[in-house]
């Protein structure tokens, strides 16, 4: 495990050196990313500026959810880029090379790309998160902060899991499925607001199918001391584990896909 | 000791057929036509440690399918396969740690990075000890003469340089078995010679088993003591180059330059071609000793020059492929079957 992390570090160092050869493109990419997510943030601010609250949620409270969701997605985007361009690897036949190396294929796919340009969303998400934590008086050592950070990691795992599922499709068909972009980007758009404002269908989907609720809303209401609880309190404290578990399930599905690929050879 | 044992290996692919035209494409969405291609129809051979085997066949014969199975990438439908005592596809990670694979058509090096950084990363991936890595890298860099390009990004290398670096990359973990797929494709003559010379030495001096798939018959002639020919998913010939020549029945050649333009048609040789005063004859050295044939020609004709040679391997192979083709035609072709999906 530790050894794998070290090798992952080597891959990342290599990827960074490769990307830094095109410094301008990284900077522009990061700036563009920052602007796109910034416009989104402006929309959120404008909404609260006009209406003050949404179903009893203040801007500072929603900012916590927003920050957690965006930091999670940004981390997953940076680390999981390889899965998002994976269909090209299959189409070009270069996936065979990964099979020829003595490492897990999911590990290699994740390690092979490290998307520096997505730090735009990360910076913006972190800024909003810090603002929210300060406004709530939560930026101090304590169980709440641990839960927030843990849930962000769990949320990143959930987004990664969706990327893995999206990539797995490439083993079975060369047709691209935009469906998954709806889940990830639709998911983050949804999760930027309190899940309690949506209808039951959407809420159930993001709780029990793709457990994005555990990336911010479920632990968020506990940390913020709000009344919208989903199930028992211990479940909220277990939020980080839900994302990790979902990621693990997705990796099992990946292995099924890989087995299929290796028996059809295309 | 047998390093590779393959018995009755079988693999079928189901290929979706595209229909022509816009309507065809639309129809393909609703109902797809599938064709079953039998890539391997019972392939079997053994390779001992230290052999250098040429694996050849026309396009689509099953060459790369076989190599993929041996390399652990592809799971066959049936048959037995053991490489270095392992079933490749069941223990992929352990298996690939002990083989080397070079694809001439694509590089495994990181495009934007200096060559040496790719090597460093492979050292980590293959868990090669730092000390061993240094010794091996030095030896390989010297043998393949790539010291000058180690700090150059891969995308700036010439094809020959890139290929030699790819060979280094495939050997950093010191595999005892090396698969070379078209290692000289697109290379200029000096680069081809350098790669061949290196492979020969690797095989002779280090005892590395090499499986070479290629279309370049000069590679085969220069390197391989044994040639396995695959066609239509079956082994059509397996043996030494001489054996191959015998099987193809093209015999040996005499090329005669006559003084005058006169007819030349000995009874125990066949005229292959004639251009002005140059006549190429083919004969069977078993039935007609070369010396006797030469003596008779020089006695009966005024000869300016004359030499005996083995026919080029291209011709032998073309002959063999032709033979296999003729056989293939006689067999029932796999029927296209229609699957709604």
Coordinates of C-alpha atoms in Angstrom, one line a residue:
Chain A
X1 CA 0.0 0.0 0.0
X2 CA 2.7 2.5 1.0
X3 CA 4.9 1.3 -1.8
X4 CA 2.0 1.9 -4.2
X5 CA 1.6 5.4 -2.9
X6 CA 5.3 6.0 -3.4
X7 CA 5.0 4.8 -7.0
X8 CA 1.9 6.9 -7.5
X9 CA 4.0 9.9 -6.3
X10 CA 6.6 9.1 -9.0
X11 CA 3.9 9.0 -11.6
X12 CA 2.6 12.3 -10.4
X13 CA 6.1 13.9 -10.4
X14 CA 6.5 12.7 -14.0
X15 CA 3.1 14.0 -15.1
X16 CA 3.7 17.3 -13.5
X17 CA 7.1 17.7 -15.2
X18 CA 5.4 16.8 -18.5
X19 CA 2.6 19.3 -17.9
X20 CA 4.9 22.0 -16.8
X21 CA 6.6 21.9 -20.2
X22 CA 3.4 23.6 -21.3
X23 CA 3.3 26.0 -18.4
X24 CA 1.1 28.5 -20.3
X25 CA -1.6 25.9 -21.0
X26 CA -1.7 24.8 -17.4
X27 CA -2.1 28.4 -16.2
X28 CA -4.8 29.2 -18.7
X29 CA -6.6 26.0 -17.9
X30 CA -6.5 26.7 -14.2
X31 CA -7.6 30.3 -14.7
X32 CA -10.4 29.2 -17.0
X33 CA -11.5 26.6 -14.5
X34 CA -11.4 29.2 -11.8
X35 CA -13.6 31.6 -13.8
X36 CA -16.2 29.0 -14.7
X37 CA -16.6 27.9 -11.1
X38 CA -16.4 31.5 -10.0
X39 CA -19.4 32.4 -12.2
X40 CA -21.3 29.6 -10.5
X41 CA -20.4 31.0 -7.1
X42 CA -21.5 34.4 -8.2
X43 CA -24.9 32.9 -9.0
X44 CA -25.1 31.4 -5.6
X45 CA -24.2 34.7 -4.0
X46 CA -26.7 36.6 -6.1
X47 CA -29.5 34.2 -5.1
X48 CA -28.9 34.8 -1.4
X49 CA -28.4 38.5 -1.9
X50 CA -31.9 38.6 -3.5
X51 CA -33.8 36.3 -1.2
X52 CA -31.7 36.2 2.0
X53 CA -32.4 32.6 2.8
X54 CA -33.5 29.4 1.1
X55 CA -35.8 27.3 3.3
X56 CA -34.2 28.6 6.4
X57 CA -30.6 28.1 5.2
X58 CA -28.3 31.1 5.4
X59 CA -25.5 31.8 2.9
X60 CA -22.8 30.7 5.3
X61 CA -24.5 27.4 5.8
X62 CA -25.0 26.7 2.2
X63 CA -21.4 27.8 1.6
X64 CA -20.3 24.9 3.7
X65 CA -22.1 22.4 1.5
X66 CA -20.9 24.2 -1.6
X67 CA -17.3 24.2 -0.4
X68 CA -17.3 20.6 0.6
X69 CA -18.9 19.4 -2.7
X70 CA -16.5 21.4 -4.9
X71 CA -13.4 20.5 -3.0
X72 CA -14.4 16.8 -3.3
X73 CA -15.1 17.1 -7.0
X74 CA -11.9 19.1 -7.6
X75 CA -9.8 16.4 -5.8
X76 CA -11.5 13.7 -7.9
X77 CA -11.0 15.6 -11.1
X78 CA -7.3 16.1 -10.4
X79 CA -6.7 12.5 -9.4
X80 CA -9.2 10.8 -11.6
X81 CA -8.6 12.5 -14.9
X82 CA -7.2 9.2 -16.3
X83 CA -10.7 7.6 -16.0
X84 CA -12.4 10.4 -17.8
X85 CA -10.2 10.0 -20.9
X86 CA -10.0 6.3 -20.6
X87 CA -12.1 5.5 -23.6
X88 CA -9.3 6.9 -25.8
X89 CA -6.9 4.5 -24.1
X90 CA -9.1 1.6 -25.1
X91 CA -9.8 2.8 -28.6
X92 CA -6.1 3.4 -29.4
X93 CA -5.2 0.0 -28.0
X94 CA -2.8 1.6 -25.5
X95 CA -4.6 -0.1 -22.7
X96 CA -2.8 -3.3 -23.6
X97 CA 0.4 -1.7 -22.5
X98 CA -1.0 -1.2 -19.0
X99 CA -1.9 -4.9 -18.9
X100 CA 1.7 -5.6 -19.7
X101 CA 2.9 -3.9 -16.6
X102 CA 3.0 -5.6 -13.2
X103 CA 0.6 -3.2 -11.5
X104 CA -3.2 -3.0 -11.1
X105 CA -4.8 -1.4 -14.2
X106 CA -7.0 1.0 -12.2
X107 CA -3.9 2.2 -10.3
X108 CA -2.1 2.8 -13.6
X109 CA -5.0 4.6 -15.2
X110 CA -5.3 6.9 -12.1
X111 CA -1.6 7.4 -11.9
X112 CA -1.1 8.2 -15.6
X113 CA -2.9 11.5 -15.5
X114 CA -2.7 14.2 -13.0
X115 CA -4.8 17.2 -14.0
X116 CA -3.1 20.2 -12.7
X117 CA -5.4 22.6 -14.5
X118 CA -8.3 21.7 -12.2
X119 CA -6.7 23.4 -9.3
X120 CA -9.0 26.3 -10.3
X121 CA -12.0 24.6 -8.8
X122 CA -10.0 23.4 -5.8
X123 CA -8.8 27.0 -4.9
X124 CA -12.3 28.4 -5.3
X125 CA -13.9 25.5 -3.3
X126 CA -11.3 25.8 -0.5
X127 CA -11.9 29.6 -0.3
X128 CA -15.6 29.1 0.1
X129 CA -15.1 26.3 2.6
X130 CA -12.7 28.4 4.7
X131 CA -15.2 31.3 4.7
X132 CA -18.0 28.9 5.8
X133 CA -16.0 27.3 8.5
X134 CA -14.9 30.7 9.9
X135 CA -18.4 32.1 9.7
X136 CA -19.7 29.0 11.7
X137 CA -16.8 29.1 14.2
X138 CA -15.8 25.6 13.1
X139 CA -12.2 26.4 12.0
X140 CA -10.7 25.0 15.1
X141 CA -9.5 21.5 16.1
X142 CA -12.4 19.3 17.0
X143 CA -14.5 16.3 15.9
X144 CA -16.6 18.6 13.6
X145 CA -13.5 19.6 11.5
X146 CA -12.4 16.0 11.3
X147 CA -15.8 15.0 10.0
X148 CA -15.8 17.8 7.4
X149 CA -12.3 16.8 6.1
X150 CA -13.1 13.1 6.2
X151 CA -16.4 13.6 4.4
X152 CA -14.6 15.6 1.7
X153 CA -12.2 12.7 1.2
X154 CA -15.2 10.3 1.1
X155 CA -16.9 12.6 -1.4
X156 CA -13.8 12.6 -3.6
X157 CA -14.0 8.8 -3.4
X158 CA -17.6 8.9 -4.5
X159 CA -16.9 11.2 -7.5
X160 CA -13.9 9.0 -8.3
X161 CA -16.2 6.0 -8.2
X162 CA -18.5 7.6 -10.8
X163 CA -15.5 8.3 -13.0
X164 CA -14.4 4.7 -12.7
X165 CA -17.9 3.5 -13.6
X166 CA -17.9 5.8 -16.6
X167 CA -14.5 4.5 -17.7
X168 CA -15.7 0.9 -17.2
X169 CA -18.3 1.4 -19.9
X170 CA -15.5 1.7 -22.4
X171 CA -14.6 -1.9 -21.9
X172 CA -18.0 -2.9 -23.3
X173 CA -18.8 -0.3 -25.9
X174 CA -17.0 2.3 -27.9
X175 CA -20.0 4.6 -27.7
X176 CA -19.5 7.3 -25.1
X177 CA -22.1 7.7 -22.5
X178 CA -22.8 11.3 -21.5
X179 CA -25.1 9.9 -18.8
X180 CA -22.2 9.9 -16.3
X181 CA -21.4 13.6 -16.8
X182 CA -25.0 14.1 -15.7
X183 CA -24.3 12.3 -12.5
X184 CA -21.0 14.0 -11.7
X185 CA -21.7 17.5 -12.9
X186 CA -25.4 17.3 -12.2
X187 CA -24.4 15.8 -8.9
X188 CA -22.2 18.6 -7.9
X189 CA -24.7 21.2 -9.0
X190 CA -27.3 19.5 -6.9
X191 CA -25.1 19.1 -3.9
X192 CA -24.2 22.7 -3.9
X193 CA -27.6 23.4 -2.3
X194 CA -29.2 21.6 0.7
X195 CA -30.5 18.2 -0.5
X196 CA -33.6 18.8 1.6
X197 CA -34.9 21.3 -0.9
X198 CA -35.3 18.7 -3.7
X199 CA -37.9 16.1 -4.4
X200 CA -37.8 12.6 -3.0
X201 CA -36.6 10.9 -6.1
X202 CA -33.5 13.0 -6.5
X203 CA -32.8 12.8 -2.8
X204 CA -33.0 9.1 -2.7
X205 CA -30.9 8.7 -5.8
X206 CA -28.1 10.8 -4.3
X207 CA -28.3 9.0 -1.0
X208 CA -28.7 5.3 -1.9
X209 CA -27.5 5.0 -5.5
X210 CA -24.7 7.5 -5.9
X211 CA -24.2 8.4 -2.2
X212 CA -23.2 12.1 -2.8
X213 CA -25.4 13.1 0.1
X214 CA -22.6 11.8 2.4
X215 CA -20.1 14.1 0.8
X216 CA -21.7 17.2 2.3
X217 CA -25.3 17.2 3.3
X218 CA -25.6 14.4 5.8
X219 CA -22.4 15.3 7.8
X220 CA -23.2 19.0 7.1
X221 CA -26.5 19.1 8.9
X222 CA -24.8 17.5 12.0
X223 CA -21.9 19.9 12.0
X224 CA -24.2 22.9 11.5
X225 CA -26.7 21.5 14.1
X226 CA -29.6 21.8 11.7
X227 CA -32.7 19.7 12.0
X228 CA -32.8 18.0 8.6
X229 CA -31.4 14.6 9.7
X230 CA -31.3 11.5 7.4
X231 CA -31.4 8.5 9.7
X232 CA -29.5 8.1 13.0
X233 CA -26.6 10.4 13.9
X234 CA -23.9 7.7 13.8
X235 CA -24.6 7.4 10.1
X236 CA -23.6 11.0 9.6
X237 CA -20.3 10.3 11.5
X238 CA -19.7 7.3 9.2
X239 CA -20.1 9.5 6.1
X240 CA -16.4 9.2 5.0
X241 CA -16.7 5.4 5.0
X242 CA -19.7 5.5 2.7
X243 CA -17.7 7.2 -0.1
X244 CA -14.8 4.8 0.4
X245 CA -17.2 1.9 0.2
X246 CA -18.8 3.2 -2.9
X247 CA -15.4 3.6 -4.5
X248 CA -14.5 0.0 -3.6
X249 CA -17.7 -1.3 -5.2
X250 CA -16.9 0.7 -8.3
X251 CA -13.4 -0.9 -8.5
X252 CA -15.0 -4.3 -8.3
X253 CA -17.2 -3.4 -11.3
X254 CA -14.0 -2.1 -13.1
X255 CA -12.5 -5.6 -12.6
X256 CA -15.5 -7.2 -14.2
X257 CA -15.1 -4.8 -17.1
X258 CA -11.4 -5.6 -17.4
X259 CA -12.1 -9.3 -17.4
X260 CA -14.6 -8.8 -20.2
X261 CA -12.1 -6.8 -22.2
X262 CA -9.5 -9.5 -21.8
X263 CA -11.8 -12.2 -23.1
X264 CA -13.0 -10.2 -26.1
X265 CA -9.7 -8.5 -26.8
X266 CA -11.0 -5.4 -28.3
Chain B
X1 CA 13.6 -26.9 -20.6
X2 CA 10.4 -25.8 -22.2
X3 CA 9.7 -22.1 -21.4
X4 CA 6.5 -21.9 -23.4
X5 CA 4.1 -24.7 -23.9
X6 CA 1.1 -24.1 -26.0
X7 CA -1.5 -26.8 -26.9
X8 CA -4.6 -26.6 -29.0
X9 CA -5.0 -22.9 -28.3
X10 CA -8.4 -21.6 -29.5
X11 CA -9.8 -18.1 -29.7
X12 CA -12.8 -16.7 -31.5
X13 CA -13.8 -13.1 -31.9
X14 CA -17.3 -11.8 -32.5
X15 CA -17.0 -8.8 -34.9
X16 CA -19.8 -6.4 -35.5
X17 CA -20.3 -5.8 -39.1
X18 CA -21.1 -2.3 -40.3
X19 CA -23.5 -1.9 -43.1
X20 CA -22.8 0.5 -45.9
X21 CA -24.6 3.8 -46.2
X22 CA -26.8 6.0 -44.0
X23 CA -29.6 3.5 -43.9
X24 CA -27.2 0.7 -43.1
X25 CA -25.8 2.6 -40.2
X26 CA -29.4 3.2 -38.9
X27 CA -30.2 -0.4 -39.3
X28 CA -27.1 -1.2 -37.4
X29 CA -28.5 0.6 -34.4
X30 CA -31.5 -1.6 -34.3
X31 CA -30.1 -4.9 -35.4
X32 CA -26.5 -5.8 -35.6
X33 CA -24.9 -8.4 -37.8
X34 CA -22.1 -10.3 -36.2
X35 CA -19.4 -12.3 -37.8
X36 CA -17.4 -14.9 -35.9
X37 CA -13.7 -14.9 -36.7
X38 CA -11.7 -17.8 -35.7
X39 CA -8.4 -16.2 -34.8
X40 CA -6.8 -19.3 -33.3
X41 CA -8.0 -22.7 -34.4
X42 CA -5.9 -25.0 -32.3
X43 CA -2.4 -23.6 -32.2
X44 CA 0.3 -25.6 -30.5
X45 CA 4.1 -25.3 -30.1
X46 CA 6.8 -25.4 -27.5
X47 CA 9.7 -23.1 -27.1
X48 CA 12.8 -24.0 -25.1
X49 CA 14.8 -21.6 -23.0
X50 CA 17.4 -19.7 -25.1
X51 CA 15.6 -20.2 -28.4
X52 CA 15.2 -17.4 -30.9
X53 CA 12.0 -18.1 -32.8
X54 CA 10.5 -16.2 -35.7
X55 CA 6.8 -16.2 -35.6
X56 CA 5.4 -15.2 -39.0
X57 CA 2.2 -15.2 -41.0
X58 CA 0.1 -13.0 -43.2
X59 CA -2.0 -10.2 -41.7
X60 CA -4.9 -11.5 -39.7
X61 CA -3.4 -15.0 -39.4
X62 CA -3.4 -15.0 -35.6
X63 CA 0.1 -13.8 -34.9
X64 CA -0.8 -10.9 -32.5
X65 CA -3.6 -13.0 -31.0
X66 CA -1.1 -15.6 -30.0
X67 CA 1.3 -13.1 -28.6
X68 CA -1.4 -11.4 -26.6
X69 CA -2.3 -14.7 -25.1
X70 CA 1.3 -15.5 -24.3
X71 CA 1.7 -12.1 -22.8
X72 CA -1.2 -12.5 -20.5
X73 CA -3.4 -9.8 -22.0
X74 CA -5.9 -12.0 -23.7
X75 CA -7.8 -15.0 -22.3
X76 CA -8.3 -17.7 -24.8
X77 CA -11.5 -19.8 -25.3
X78 CA -9.7 -23.1 -25.0
X79 CA -6.5 -25.0 -25.0
X80 CA -3.5 -25.0 -22.7
X81 CA -0.8 -22.4 -22.3
X82 CA 2.0 -22.2 -19.8
X83 CA 4.8 -19.7 -19.9
X84 CA 7.7 -20.1 -17.4
X85 CA 5.4 -22.5 -15.5
X86 CA 2.6 -20.0 -15.2
X87 CA -0.8 -19.6 -16.9
X88 CA -0.3 -16.1 -18.2
X89 CA -3.9 -14.8 -17.9
X90 CA -4.5 -16.3 -14.5
X91 CA -1.4 -14.6 -12.9
X92 CA -1.1 -11.5 -15.0
X93 CA 0.9 -9.4 -12.6
X94 CA 3.4 -12.1 -11.7
X95 CA 3.7 -13.1 -15.3
X96 CA 4.3 -9.7 -16.9
X97 CA 6.9 -8.9 -14.3
X98 CA 9.1 -11.6 -15.9
X99 CA 8.6 -10.9 -19.6
X100 CA 9.5 -8.0 -21.9
X101 CA 7.4 -6.8 -24.8
X102 CA 8.4 -4.4 -27.5
X103 CA 5.8 -3.2 -30.0
X104 CA 7.5 -1.6 -33.0
X105 CA 4.4 0.3 -33.9
X106 CA 4.0 2.1 -30.6
X107 CA 6.2 3.2 -27.8
X108 CA 5.8 2.6 -24.1
X109 CA 7.9 5.6 -23.3
X110 CA 6.3 8.8 -22.0
X111 CA 6.1 11.1 -24.9
X112 CA 6.9 14.4 -23.3
X113 CA 9.6 13.2 -21.0
X114 CA 13.3 12.8 -21.4
X115 CA 14.0 9.1 -22.1
X116 CA 15.8 8.5 -18.8
X117 CA 12.8 9.6 -16.8
X118 CA 10.7 6.9 -18.5
X119 CA 13.3 4.4 -17.5
X120 CA 13.3 5.7 -13.9
X121 CA 9.5 5.3 -13.7
X122 CA 9.7 1.8 -15.2
X123 CA 12.2 1.0 -12.5
X124 CA 9.6 1.9 -9.9
X125 CA 6.8 0.1 -11.7
X126 CA 8.8 -3.1 -12.0
X127 CA 10.3 -2.8 -8.5
X128 CA 13.9 -3.0 -9.8
X129 CA 16.6 -2.5 -7.2
X130 CA 18.4 0.8 -7.7
X131 CA 21.9 -0.8 -7.8
X132 CA 20.8 -3.4 -10.3
X133 CA 19.1 -0.8 -12.3
X134 CA 22.2 1.2 -12.7
X135 CA 24.3 -1.7 -13.8
X136 CA 21.7 -2.9 -16.3
X137 CA 21.0 0.6 -17.7
X138 CA 24.7 1.2 -18.2
X139 CA 25.1 -2.1 -20.1
X140 CA 22.0 -1.6 -22.2
X141 CA 22.8 2.0 -23.0
X142 CA 26.2 1.0 -24.2
X143 CA 25.1 -1.9 -26.2
X144 CA 22.4 0.0 -28.0
X145 CA 24.3 3.3 -28.1
X146 CA 21.6 5.6 -26.8
X147 CA 23.8 7.4 -24.2
X148 CA 23.5 10.6 -26.2
X149 CA 19.7 10.8 -26.3
X150 CA 19.0 9.9 -22.6
X151 CA 18.1 13.5 -21.8
X152 CA 16.1 14.2 -25.0
X153 CA 12.3 14.1 -24.8
X154 CA 10.9 11.0 -26.6
X155 CA 8.9 13.1 -29.1
X156 CA 12.1 14.5 -30.5
X157 CA 13.8 11.1 -31.1
X158 CA 14.2 9.6 -34.6
X159 CA 12.4 6.3 -35.1
X160 CA 15.6 4.4 -34.8
X161 CA 16.6 6.1 -31.6
X162 CA 13.1 5.6 -30.2
X163 CA 13.1 1.9 -31.0
X164 CA 16.4 1.3 -29.4
X165 CA 15.2 3.1 -26.3
X166 CA 12.0 1.0 -26.3
X167 CA 14.2 -2.1 -26.3
X168 CA 16.1 -0.8 -23.3
X169 CA 12.8 -0.1 -21.5
X170 CA 11.6 -3.6 -22.1
X171 CA 14.8 -5.1 -20.6
X172 CA 15.3 -3.0 -17.5
X173 CA 13.7 -5.7 -15.4
X174 CA 15.9 -8.4 -17.0
X175 CA 13.2 -10.7 -18.3
X176 CA 14.2 -14.1 -19.5
X177 CA 11.6 -14.0 -22.3
X178 CA 11.3 -11.2 -24.8
X179 CA 8.5 -10.6 -27.3
X180 CA 9.5 -8.4 -30.2
X181 CA 6.7 -7.3 -32.5
X182 CA 7.9 -5.8 -35.7
X183 CA 11.0 -4.3 -34.0
X184 CA 12.6 -3.1 -37.3
X185 CA 9.5 -1.7 -39.0
X186 CA 10.3 1.7 -40.6
X187 CA 13.9 1.7 -39.5
X188 CA 16.8 2.7 -41.9
X189 CA 19.4 0.1 -42.7
X190 CA 22.0 0.9 -40.1
X191 CA 19.3 1.1 -37.3
X192 CA 17.9 -2.3 -38.4
X193 CA 21.4 -3.8 -38.3
X194 CA 22.0 -2.3 -34.8
X195 CA 18.8 -3.8 -33.5
X196 CA 19.4 -7.2 -35.0
X197 CA 22.9 -7.3 -33.7
X198 CA 21.7 -6.5 -30.3
X199 CA 19.0 -9.1 -30.3
X200 CA 21.5 -11.7 -31.5
X201 CA 23.9 -10.9 -28.7
X202 CA 21.1 -10.8 -26.1
X203 CA 20.1 -14.3 -27.1
X204 CA 23.6 -15.7 -27.4
X205 CA 25.2 -14.1 -24.5
X206 CA 22.4 -13.8 -21.9
X207 CA 20.4 -16.7 -23.1
X208 CA 17.2 -14.7 -23.3
X209 CA 14.5 -16.5 -25.2
X210 CA 13.2 -14.3 -28.0
X211 CA 9.9 -14.6 -29.9
X212 CA 10.1 -12.4 -32.9
X213 CA 7.0 -11.5 -35.0
X214 CA 7.9 -9.6 -38.2
X215 CA 7.1 -9.1 -41.8
X216 CA 10.8 -8.4 -42.5
X217 CA 12.2 -11.6 -43.9
X218 CA 15.7 -10.2 -43.5
X219 CA 15.1 -10.2 -39.7
X220 CA 14.2 -13.8 -39.8
X221 CA 17.1 -14.8 -42.1
X222 CA 19.6 -12.9 -39.9
X223 CA 18.3 -14.0 -36.5
X224 CA 16.1 -17.0 -36.3
X225 CA 17.2 -20.6 -36.1
X226 CA 13.6 -21.6 -36.0
X227 CA 10.5 -20.3 -37.8
X228 CA 6.9 -21.0 -36.9
X229 CA 4.4 -20.1 -39.6
X230 CA 0.8 -19.4 -38.6
X231 CA -2.0 -19.1 -41.1
X232 CA -5.8 -19.0 -40.7
X233 CA -5.3 -19.7 -37.0
X234 CA -3.2 -22.8 -37.5
X235 CA 0.5 -23.6 -37.5
X236 CA 1.3 -24.4 -41.0
X237 CA 5.0 -24.9 -40.6
X238 CA 7.4 -25.2 -37.7
X239 CA 11.1 -25.9 -38.1
X240 CA 14.5 -24.5 -39.2
X241 CA 14.8 -22.2 -42.2
X242 CA 16.1 -25.1 -44.3
X243 CA 13.1 -27.2 -43.3
X244 CA 10.9 -24.3 -44.4
X245 CA 12.7 -24.1 -47.7
X246 CA 12.2 -27.9 -48.2
X247 CA 8.5 -27.6 -47.2
X248 CA 7.9 -24.8 -49.7
X249 CA 9.7 -26.9 -52.3
X250 CA 11.2 -24.0 -54.1
X251 CA 14.6 -25.7 -54.2
X252 CA 17.9 -23.9 -54.9
X253 CA 18.8 -21.4 -57.6
X254 CA 21.4 -21.2 -60.3
X255 CA 21.8 -17.8 -61.9
X256 CA 23.5 -18.0 -65.3
X257 CA 24.9 -15.2 -67.4
X258 CA 25.3 -16.5 -70.9
X259 CA 27.7 -15.1 -73.5
X260 CA 25.1 -15.2 -76.2
X261 CA 21.4 -15.0 -76.3
X262 CA 20.6 -18.7 -76.7
X263 CA 18.1 -21.1 -75.3
X264 CA 18.9 -22.8 -72.0
X265 CA 16.5 -25.4 -70.6
X266 CA 18.2 -28.3 -68.8
X267 CA 15.8 -31.2 -68.2
X268 CA 16.4 -31.4 -64.4
X269 CA 16.0 -27.7 -63.6
X270 CA 13.1 -25.3 -64.1
X271 CA 13.4 -21.9 -65.7
X272 CA 12.2 -19.3 -63.2
X273 CA 12.9 -16.2 -65.2
X274 CA 14.9 -15.0 -68.1
X275 CA 16.0 -11.4 -68.9
X276 CA 18.3 -11.1 -71.9
X277 CA 21.2 -13.3 -71.3
X278 CA 20.5 -13.8 -67.6
X279 CA 18.6 -17.0 -66.8
X280 CA 17.5 -18.0 -63.3
X281 CA 17.0 -21.8 -62.8
X282 CA 15.5 -23.6 -59.9
X283 CA 16.5 -27.2 -59.0
X284 CA 16.1 -29.7 -56.2
X285 CA 19.5 -30.3 -54.7
X286 CA 18.5 -33.7 -53.4
X287 CA 17.8 -35.1 -56.8
X288 CA 20.2 -33.0 -58.8
X289 CA 23.6 -32.3 -57.2
X290 CA 24.6 -28.7 -57.9
X291 CA 28.0 -29.7 -59.1
X292 CA 26.7 -32.0 -61.8
X293 CA 24.2 -29.4 -63.0
X294 CA 26.9 -26.6 -63.1
X295 CA 29.3 -28.9 -65.0
X296 CA 26.7 -29.7 -67.6
X297 CA 25.7 -26.1 -68.2
X298 CA 29.2 -24.9 -68.5
X299 CA 30.0 -27.8 -70.9
X300 CA 27.0 -27.2 -73.2
X301 CA 26.9 -23.3 -73.1
X302 CA 29.3 -20.4 -73.3
X303 CA 28.9 -19.0 -69.7
X304 CA 30.2 -15.6 -68.6
X305 CA 29.2 -15.9 -65.0
X306 CA 27.3 -18.4 -62.8
X307 CA 26.3 -18.6 -59.2
X308 CA 24.2 -20.8 -56.9
X309 CA 22.0 -19.3 -54.1
X310 CA 19.2 -20.1 -51.8
X311 CA 15.9 -18.5 -52.8
X312 CA 14.9 -15.4 -50.9
X313 CA 12.8 -16.2 -47.9
X314 CA 10.0 -13.9 -49.1
X315 CA 9.4 -16.3 -51.9
X316 CA 9.3 -19.3 -49.6
X317 CA 6.9 -17.6 -47.3
X318 CA 4.7 -16.4 -50.2
X319 CA 4.6 -20.0 -51.4
X320 CA 3.7 -21.3 -48.0
X321 CA 1.0 -18.7 -47.5
X322 CA -0.4 -19.5 -50.9
X323 CA -0.5 -23.1 -50.0
X324 CA -2.3 -22.4 -46.7
X325 CA -4.7 -20.1 -48.6
X326 CA -5.5 -22.9 -51.0
X327 CA -6.2 -25.1 -48.1
X328 CA -8.3 -22.5 -46.3
X329 CA -10.5 -22.1 -49.4
X330 CA -11.3 -25.8 -49.3
X331 CA -12.6 -25.6 -45.8
X332 CA -16.1 -24.3 -45.0
X333 CA -15.9 -20.6 -44.1
X334 CA -17.5 -19.6 -40.8
X335 CA -21.0 -18.5 -41.6
X336 CA -22.1 -15.0 -40.7
X337 CA -24.8 -15.2 -38.1
X338 CA -27.4 -12.7 -37.3
X339 CA -27.9 -11.6 -33.8
X340 CA -30.4 -9.1 -32.7
X341 CA -28.8 -7.1 -29.9

